[in-house]
Coordinates of C-alpha atoms in Angstrom, one line a residue:
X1 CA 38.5 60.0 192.8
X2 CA 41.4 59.4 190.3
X3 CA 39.8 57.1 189.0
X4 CA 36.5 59.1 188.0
X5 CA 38.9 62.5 187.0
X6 CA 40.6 60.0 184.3
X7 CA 37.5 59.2 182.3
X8 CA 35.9 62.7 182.6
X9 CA 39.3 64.5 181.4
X10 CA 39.0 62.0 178.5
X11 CA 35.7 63.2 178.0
X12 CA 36.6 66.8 178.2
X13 CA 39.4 66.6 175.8
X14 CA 37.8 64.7 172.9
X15 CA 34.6 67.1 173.2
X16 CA 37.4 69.9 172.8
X17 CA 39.6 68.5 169.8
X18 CA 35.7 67.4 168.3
X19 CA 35.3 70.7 168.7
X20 CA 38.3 72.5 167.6
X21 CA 38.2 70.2 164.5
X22 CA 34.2 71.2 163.6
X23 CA 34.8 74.5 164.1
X24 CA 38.1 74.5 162.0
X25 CA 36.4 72.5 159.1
X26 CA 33.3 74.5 159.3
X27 CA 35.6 78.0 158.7
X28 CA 37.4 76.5 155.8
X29 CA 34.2 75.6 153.9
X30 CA 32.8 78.7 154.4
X31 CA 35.9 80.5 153.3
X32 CA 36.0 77.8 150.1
X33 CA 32.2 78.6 149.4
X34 CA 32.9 82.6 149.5
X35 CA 35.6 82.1 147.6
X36 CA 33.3 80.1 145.1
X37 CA 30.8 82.5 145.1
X38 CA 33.2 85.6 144.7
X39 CA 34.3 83.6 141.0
X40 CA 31.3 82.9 139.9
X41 CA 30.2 86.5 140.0
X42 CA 33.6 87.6 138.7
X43 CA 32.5 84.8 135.4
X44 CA 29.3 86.5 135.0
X45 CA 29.1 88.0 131.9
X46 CA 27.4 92.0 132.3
X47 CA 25.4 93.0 129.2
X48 CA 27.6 95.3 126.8
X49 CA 25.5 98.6 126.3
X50 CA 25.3 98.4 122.2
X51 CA 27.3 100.6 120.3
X52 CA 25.3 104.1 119.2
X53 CA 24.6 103.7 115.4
X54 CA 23.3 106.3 112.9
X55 CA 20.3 104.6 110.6
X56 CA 19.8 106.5 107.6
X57 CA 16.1 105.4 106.2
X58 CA 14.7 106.7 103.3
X59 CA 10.8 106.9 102.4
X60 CA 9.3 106.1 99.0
X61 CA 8.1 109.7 99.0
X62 CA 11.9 110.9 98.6
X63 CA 12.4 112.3 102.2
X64 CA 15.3 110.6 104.5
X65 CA 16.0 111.2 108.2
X66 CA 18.6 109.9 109.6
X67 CA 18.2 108.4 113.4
X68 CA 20.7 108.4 115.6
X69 CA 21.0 105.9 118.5
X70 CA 22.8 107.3 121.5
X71 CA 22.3 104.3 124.0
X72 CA 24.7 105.7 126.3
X73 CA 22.4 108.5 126.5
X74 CA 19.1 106.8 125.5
X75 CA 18.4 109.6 123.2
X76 CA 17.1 109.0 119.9
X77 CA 18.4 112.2 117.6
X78 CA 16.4 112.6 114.4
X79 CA 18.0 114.8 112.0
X80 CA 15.8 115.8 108.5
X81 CA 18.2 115.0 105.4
X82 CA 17.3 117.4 103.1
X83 CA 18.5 117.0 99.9
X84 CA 21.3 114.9 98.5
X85 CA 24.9 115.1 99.9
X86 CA 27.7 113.6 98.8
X87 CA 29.3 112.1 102.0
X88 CA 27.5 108.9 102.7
X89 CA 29.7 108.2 106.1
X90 CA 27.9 111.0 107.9
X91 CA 25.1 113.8 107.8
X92 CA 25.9 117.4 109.4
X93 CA 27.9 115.4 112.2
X94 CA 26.6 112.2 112.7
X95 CA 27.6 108.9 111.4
X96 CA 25.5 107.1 109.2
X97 CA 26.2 103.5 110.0
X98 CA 23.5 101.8 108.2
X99 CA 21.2 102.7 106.1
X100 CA 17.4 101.1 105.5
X101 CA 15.7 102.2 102.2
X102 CA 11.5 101.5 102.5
X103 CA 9.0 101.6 99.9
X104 CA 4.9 102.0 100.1
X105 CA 4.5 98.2 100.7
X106 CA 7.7 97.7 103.3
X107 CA 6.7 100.8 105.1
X108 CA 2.9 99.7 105.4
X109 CA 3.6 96.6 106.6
X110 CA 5.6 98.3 109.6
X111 CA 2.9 100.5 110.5
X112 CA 0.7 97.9 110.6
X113 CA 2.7 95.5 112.8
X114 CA 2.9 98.0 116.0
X115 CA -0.7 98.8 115.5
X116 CA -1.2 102.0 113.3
X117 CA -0.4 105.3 114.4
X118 CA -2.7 107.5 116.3
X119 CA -3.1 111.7 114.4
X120 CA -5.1 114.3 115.8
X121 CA -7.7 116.0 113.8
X122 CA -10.6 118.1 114.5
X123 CA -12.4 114.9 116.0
X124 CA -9.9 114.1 118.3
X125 CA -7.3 110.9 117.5
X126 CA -7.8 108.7 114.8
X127 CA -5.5 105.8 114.1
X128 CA -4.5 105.1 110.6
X129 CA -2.8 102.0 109.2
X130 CA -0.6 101.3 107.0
X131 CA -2.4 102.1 103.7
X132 CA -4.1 105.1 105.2
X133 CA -1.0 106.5 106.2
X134 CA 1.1 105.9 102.6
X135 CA -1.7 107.5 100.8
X136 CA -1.5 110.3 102.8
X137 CA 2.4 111.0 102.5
X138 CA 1.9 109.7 98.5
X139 CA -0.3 112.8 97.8
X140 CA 1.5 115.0 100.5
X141 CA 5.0 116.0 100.3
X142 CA 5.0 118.6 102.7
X143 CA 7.4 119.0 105.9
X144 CA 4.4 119.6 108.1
X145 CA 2.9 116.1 107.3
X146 CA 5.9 114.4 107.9
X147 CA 6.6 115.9 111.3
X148 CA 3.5 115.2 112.1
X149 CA 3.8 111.3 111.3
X150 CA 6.8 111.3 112.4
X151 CA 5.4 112.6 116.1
X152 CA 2.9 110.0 116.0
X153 CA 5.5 107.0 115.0
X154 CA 7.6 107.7 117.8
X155 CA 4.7 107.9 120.3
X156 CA 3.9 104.8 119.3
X157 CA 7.0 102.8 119.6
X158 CA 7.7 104.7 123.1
X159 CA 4.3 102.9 124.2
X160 CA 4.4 99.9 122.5
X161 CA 8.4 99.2 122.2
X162 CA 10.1 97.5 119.3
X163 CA 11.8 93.8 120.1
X164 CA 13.4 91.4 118.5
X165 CA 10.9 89.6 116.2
X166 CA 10.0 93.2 115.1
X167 CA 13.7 93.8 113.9
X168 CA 13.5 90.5 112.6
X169 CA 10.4 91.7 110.3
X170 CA 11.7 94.8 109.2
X171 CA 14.9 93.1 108.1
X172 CA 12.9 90.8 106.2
X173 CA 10.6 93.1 104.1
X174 CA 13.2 96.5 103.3
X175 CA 16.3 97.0 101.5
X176 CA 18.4 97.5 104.2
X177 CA 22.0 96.4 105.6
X178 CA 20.9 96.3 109.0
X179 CA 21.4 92.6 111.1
X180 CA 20.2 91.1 113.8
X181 CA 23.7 90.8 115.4
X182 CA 23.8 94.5 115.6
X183 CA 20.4 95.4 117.4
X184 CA 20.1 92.2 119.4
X185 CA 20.2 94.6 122.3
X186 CA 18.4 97.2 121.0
X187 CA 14.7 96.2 122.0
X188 CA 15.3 97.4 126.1
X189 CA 16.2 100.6 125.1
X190 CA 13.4 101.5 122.2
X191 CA 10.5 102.5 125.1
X192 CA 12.9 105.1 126.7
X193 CA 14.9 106.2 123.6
X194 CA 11.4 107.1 121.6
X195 CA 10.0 108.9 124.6
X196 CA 13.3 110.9 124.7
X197 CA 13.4 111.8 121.3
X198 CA 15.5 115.1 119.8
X199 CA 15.1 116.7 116.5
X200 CA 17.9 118.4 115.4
X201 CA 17.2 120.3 112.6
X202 CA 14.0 121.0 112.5
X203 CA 12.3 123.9 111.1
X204 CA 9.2 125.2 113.5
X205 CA 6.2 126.6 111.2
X206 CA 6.2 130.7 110.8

């Protein structure tokens, strides 16, 4: 009887130290891999909501608006300039941060890359393109007109967006000091900031 409780204590304890030590190693690397994982998510970079910026742009028919980005907010403030003012670093309260001067051709050209705009006339919705729509505001000077594009522009970038390559194009063909290190970010908030637009000082028809 000895002889057989010997061997099976053996047994017993080096199933309970095989144990001890599994279950031991096995809590440490799972305490090492948490620990891992909670530093790698701590390393993670989070994307930097861009700073709000004020872009003054001027048309080749003389009028300037100045739009203000509020990404915090994803509001897109439009603010009429009228006239000429002699503080360039802001416009009845807000900043102008850059500024992005267009002429017939530049603005044409930006028209015509999201697709036209769509107007509504007695027929129903027409879309004009670029042309079209510069020799309309060429022969037209009037606030109602330019509300009225300027309605249909921002309908159009809330459905189609504005991205990258598109900043990268309108960079390339207007006088402007606007970079692509500034609105890197600025292509995942265009949908949602043109649908939310505000216009600050505009005048409603009598």
């Amino acid at each position: 009887m000895k002889k057989f409780l010997k061997p099976a204590l053996a047994v017993f304890l080096s199933g309970a130290i095989f144990f001890i030590s599994s279950y031991l190693y096995l809590n440490s690397s799972l305490k090492s891999a948490e620990q891992q994982a909670d530093k790698k998510a701590e390393n993670i970079p989070f994307r930097q909501i861009p700073e709000n910026c004020g872009l003054l742009t001027t048309l080749p028919n003389g009028k300037s608006m100045l739009f203000y980005l509020d990404f915090e907010s994803e509001i897109l403030y439009i603010i009429n300039v009228y006239g000429h003012f002699e503080n360039t670093n802001d416009y009845v309260g807000y900043p102008i941060d850059k500024k992005c001067n267009l002429d017939y051709y530049s603005l044409s050209l930006i028209i015509d890359r999201i697709g036209g705009i769509d107007i509504e006339g007695d027929g129903g919705f027409l879309r004009y393109g670029g042309i079209q729509v510069c020799d309309m505001i060429s022969g037209d000077n009037s606030d109602e007109l330019f509300y009225t594009l300027l309605d249909s522009f921002c309908e159009k970038i809330a459905q189609v967006g504005f991205f990258e390559d598109d900043f990268s194009y309108l960079i390339s063909v207007c006088d402007t000091n606007l970079t692509m290190p500034i609105c890197l970010y600025w292509s995942d908030y265009m949908s949602d900031m043109f649908s939310n637009v505000v216009f600050v000082n505009r005048e409603e028809p009598q």
